[in-house]
Amino acid sequence: MNAETAAPVRALPAALDPAAAWAWLAVETQSFARRFDLPLRDVVVLLPFAQHLPLARAAWSRLGEALWLPRFETTQTLAASTAAPRSPDPGALSFDPVSDRLQAARLLAAGAPDWSRRDARGFELALARLVETAQSLARVRLALPPQARDAWLDDSRSRLAAGTGADAHERALARLALEWSTTADATATDGLHALAPAGWVALRAGASDPLATSLLAHSAAPVLWLDAGRSLGLPLADAVIHVTSCPDFEDEAQRSAAQVLEHLARGEQPVALVALDRVLVRRVRALLERQQVPIDDETGWKLSTTRAGASVAGLLRAARPRASTDELLDWLKSSGRDWPGLDALEAACRRGALSALHQLDAARLEPSAAAVWQAWLVLAEPLRATRRLSLAEWLGRLGTALKQAGVWETLLADAAGAQVLEALRLHGEPAPAWVQQAAGTRFDAAEFGRWAESVLEQIAFEPRGADAGGAAVAVVITPLSRAMLRPFAAVVCPGADEAHLGAAPAPQPLLGDALAQALGMAGSAERRAAEEGAFAQLLRAPKLALLHRRRDGNEPLQPSALLLRLQFAAERAGRPLRAAADPRELQGITARPVARPAPSAAALLPDTLNATAYEALRACPYRFFAERMLRLGEAEELDDALDKRDYGTWLHAVLQDFHRRRDSGEAALDSELLRRVADEQQVLLARDDADFLLYAAWFEQLAPRYLELLHREEAEGLHVRDTELALQAAPPALAHLNVTLRGQLDRVDRRGEGAQTRLRVVDYKTSGNAALRQRLKQPFEDTQLPFYAALIEAAEGLPPGGVEAAYLALDGREGVSLLPHAEVQASAASLLEGIAADYERLRGGAALPALGEGKACEHCNARGLCRRDHWDDMPADSADGQ
């Protein structure tokens, strides 16, 4: 009778709902005590979860007799009541996620001092696996009676010593985990094994509790096992179960939230929302909170996902030497402090496409932006230490930075913020034991940042006081295992798909499945069976909604095998599960197409015009209206990745500096100078070789071809006169309109001397030759070269016909090609006539309609403003906007 298999086992009838199940447990416990004539106050009833304790006590009180209350406990509450808490010994396994990671880091560093610097990601992975394995082994060991632990340890050592070959590294970590696991304090579990109650009653539901099994198997007192296991057979006769297949993530979240709201509207509460898919449930929670639904989240959410945790982690990320400007701006905006000049700093970063902090130069910033930047440098300097510091020193620096930033008091006033400070031990005096324990461990800035983020990722936020919700809880978010045997009015279970329910569990990372089972851990089959049992317990609910989606992003997603088994069982019994009606309310929306906008704004017409602006006017008058007359524009993305536009900007700067410094004309000197200038400009761009690798390869092919063309044209009498020449002039054809042309010419070449001098405008392009040749096939449709020809002719008073123009294709993959504009003079004259005619019409009140056709619409920043996709006469090519 002392072994679980020999002890009496009473099975909970499958037809009982949760409320009846607890009444059954009370009756069975009472009968057990009477059978063995046990004093009830000395009978211990072990339950799976703390949430079951009030349910069992309430059921006992409803027996209607003046009975002494047995001890309803879990193994955790019983252990806490039998042993006084004590501080763990230095270096011992404590099951605390913070101190255990610190000690694990010390253990790994003792064997490989440079591992964390040589392979940071590998070190972090090994660290996590070491802690997980040591804690699992310690739980197995502590569940055993004290007299059986030495034999288990000897057996475990011999099994781990046998590992060789490809898994030698994992076995070495596992052996380290085993030895570390023996340091865990056994006081509490020793007290449990020494406990001598009058009798034991244990409820088994879902996964078995090894400690409960061990206690009852080795007890001399009478034992009763109550088995609440249930198979995936038929649900309760009067239960209502619906299965809903949703097309995608958002539809599943909306259907789940609507289903919960429908139950609440009927007065059916509390409702259990089972957290199979944490991302999905987070979305459902957000939808419910919009409706002011009181929610109790038993799964908790990590401190890293709270605003306070993100603020602290964001500060550390922004302080890294290779941090991005986006990370800094994000932290400054979310810090809760007013930073005068922040908008100016952001504008400078976007205007200069500065994606990395090391690209910022205070000397080039306007005063207000420079003030914010200097304040940040002072704030972040202690967090950028280049030498390795102790954890206590890093925590002191972080606390000082938070106070200097003005966010310390904000964190203290916030429930999550206070727990973040507590988790990181930022206000503990004297220093906590685990900080003293880590005094010999040194961190660099990156390692400390990773450590802080790992702490916030491991510890769950626990709402306290008012944050826990003063109103009656309407919805309980709970893991599948903790939804068992709880009297919910209804259960909503989204995520019943193959990825989140019934998926093959991952094996123990260091031990593998077979060895983990041999050492006493639960194997994959046992964990799969426990999940199946927990899912089957949902069938006791009076109302159950199971939802799954058919696609996860672009990937197809099948329903869970457990769900399919349930459906097959129901169909065989002639009670097929039906889909629920969509609980969402349909809202009729009347189509209200808008007319094409055609504003008129003569007073906003600019007096100066560049080639890009006039190109916009020709492509779509409304774009010109939005971008040039209203001066609207999208903020540039602060993308850390280099793109071809960044390459083009760098190449323009390289060629300008090269021609400015060039004086000899010798081929060898030119080649050396061009490459030296390229390296210098890369330094100014603040990009390392890895970031610039692709474009450096392009330039290696481009440089000799550019110099070859340059030398050949110089031999023919063409010489570079100016680069990046900024001009502004009013051509005679536009004098009566007071319109000035302006622009910056990439290069101006000179041919001949005196009266025979002719100029050539050269515009650099990093696009391929084919696109440029196609543009020049219709010379009167080209805007840029004719515009520049007219501009330089007016600025320098040249006679008609004195200017040539050409595109210079600088694509390193296709070579260097000079593509002349054959009819640039005629095109320039036509262009000026067009500008004059357009300005006369627009100043006379002509409209600026949105054309909505052609390639101009494909990449237009004003598309959302003109509402092209909502016109009543939408163009035929607008299907992409539907």
PDB file of N, CA and C in Angstrom, residues 755-760 789 793 798-805 824-826 828-829:
ATOM      1  N   ALA A 755      36.578  82.104 -77.522  1.00  0.00           N
ATOM      2  CA  ALA A 755      35.264  82.098 -78.154  1.00  0.00           C
ATOM      3  C   ALA A 755      34.838  80.711 -78.596  1.00  0.00           C
ATOM      4  N   GLN A 756      35.808  79.806 -78.699  1.00  0.00           N
ATOM      5  CA  GLN A 756      35.497  78.460 -79.152  1.00  0.00           C
ATOM      6  C   GLN A 756      35.134  77.511 -77.989  1.00  0.00           C
ATOM      7  N   THR A 757      35.065  78.081 -76.784  1.00  0.00           N
ATOM      8  CA  THR A 757      34.790  77.238 -75.616  1.00  0.00           C
ATOM      9  C   THR A 757      33.371  76.670 -75.655  1.00  0.00           C
ATOM     10  N   ARG A 758      33.292  75.405 -75.382  1.00  0.00           N
ATOM     11  CA  ARG A 758      32.001  74.745 -75.242  1.00  0.00           C
ATOM     12  C   ARG A 758      31.996  73.981 -73.920  1.00  0.00           C
ATOM     13  N   LEU A 759      30.838  73.961 -73.284  1.00  0.00           N
ATOM     14  CA  LEU A 759      30.694  73.275 -72.005  1.00  0.00           C
ATOM     15  C   LEU A 759      29.821  72.029 -72.168  1.00  0.00           C
ATOM     16  N   ARG A 760      30.115  71.081 -71.313  1.00  0.00           N
ATOM     17  CA  ARG A 760      29.300  69.862 -71.300  1.00  0.00           C
ATOM     18  C   ARG A 760      28.880  69.573 -69.864  1.00  0.00           C
ATOM     19  N   ALA A 789      21.062  72.184 -68.802  1.00  0.00           N
ATOM     20  CA  ALA A 789      21.621  72.934 -69.926  1.00  0.00           C
ATOM     21  C   ALA A 789      21.080  74.362 -69.935  1.00  0.00           C
ATOM     22  N   GLU A 793      23.422  77.727 -69.094  1.00  0.00           N
ATOM     23  CA  GLU A 793      23.442  78.702 -70.179  1.00  0.00           C
ATOM     24  C   GLU A 793      23.011  80.062 -69.674  1.00  0.00           C
ATOM     25  N   LEU A 798      25.912  82.081 -71.828  1.00  0.00           N
ATOM     26  CA  LEU A 798      26.458  81.434 -73.019  1.00  0.00           C
ATOM     27  C   LEU A 798      25.520  81.627 -74.204  1.00  0.00           C
ATOM     28  N   PRO A 799      26.090  81.657 -75.374  1.00  0.00           N
ATOM     29  CA  PRO A 799      25.247  81.766 -76.576  1.00  0.00           C
ATOM     30  C   PRO A 799      24.493  80.470 -76.815  1.00  0.00           C
ATOM     31  N   PRO A 800      23.388  80.528 -77.541  1.00  0.00           N
ATOM     32  CA  PRO A 800      22.651  79.298 -77.836  1.00  0.00           C
ATOM     33  C   PRO A 800      23.534  78.276 -78.540  1.00  0.00           C
ATOM     34  N   GLY A 801      23.407  77.036 -78.153  1.00  0.00           N
ATOM     35  CA  GLY A 801      24.195  75.968 -78.764  1.00  0.00           C
ATOM     36  C   GLY A 801      25.544  75.768 -78.131  1.00  0.00           C
ATOM     37  N   GLY A 802      25.844  76.478 -77.039  1.00  0.00           N
ATOM     38  CA  GLY A 802      27.170  76.362 -76.427  1.00  0.00           C
ATOM     39  C   GLY A 802      27.258  75.315 -75.342  1.00  0.00           C
ATOM     40  N   VAL A 803      26.206  74.548 -75.146  1.00  0.00           N
ATOM     41  CA  VAL A 803      26.193  73.572 -74.055  1.00  0.00           C
ATOM     42  C   VAL A 803      25.814  72.197 -74.590  1.00  0.00           C
ATOM     43  N   GLU A 804      26.581  71.192 -74.166  1.00  0.00           N
ATOM     44  CA  GLU A 804      26.241  69.806 -74.419  1.00  0.00           C
ATOM     45  C   GLU A 804      25.846  69.164 -73.087  1.00  0.00           C
ATOM     46  N   ALA A 805      25.270  67.969 -73.137  1.00  0.00           N
ATOM     47  CA  ALA A 805      24.865  67.288 -71.904  1.00  0.00           C
ATOM     48  C   ALA A 805      24.924  65.784 -72.119  1.00  0.00           C
ATOM     49  N   VAL A 824      19.879  68.251 -76.866  1.00  0.00           N
ATOM     50  CA  VAL A 824      19.699  68.938 -75.598  1.00  0.00           C
ATOM     51  C   VAL A 824      19.304  70.402 -75.780  1.00  0.00           C
ATOM     52  N   GLN A 825      19.835  71.079 -76.833  1.00  0.00           N
ATOM     53  CA  GLN A 825      19.491  72.496 -77.016  1.00  0.00           C
ATOM     54  C   GLN A 825      18.019  72.673 -77.352  1.00  0.00           C
ATOM     55  N   ALA A 826      17.519  71.870 -78.294  1.00  0.00           N
ATOM     56  CA  ALA A 826      16.103  71.957 -78.645  1.00  0.00           C
ATOM     57  C   ALA A 826      15.227  71.552 -77.470  1.00  0.00           C
ATOM     58  N   ALA A 828      16.014  71.858 -74.304  1.00  0.00           N
ATOM     59  CA  ALA A 828      16.070  72.908 -73.287  1.00  0.00           C
ATOM     60  C   ALA A 828      15.133  74.053 -73.642  1.00  0.00           C
ATOM     61  N   ALA A 829      15.134  74.452 -74.923  1.00  0.00           N
ATOM     62  CA  ALA A 829      14.236  75.526 -75.350  1.00  0.00           C
ATOM     63  C   ALA A 829      12.780  75.119 -75.157  1.00  0.00           C
TER      64      ALA A 829
END
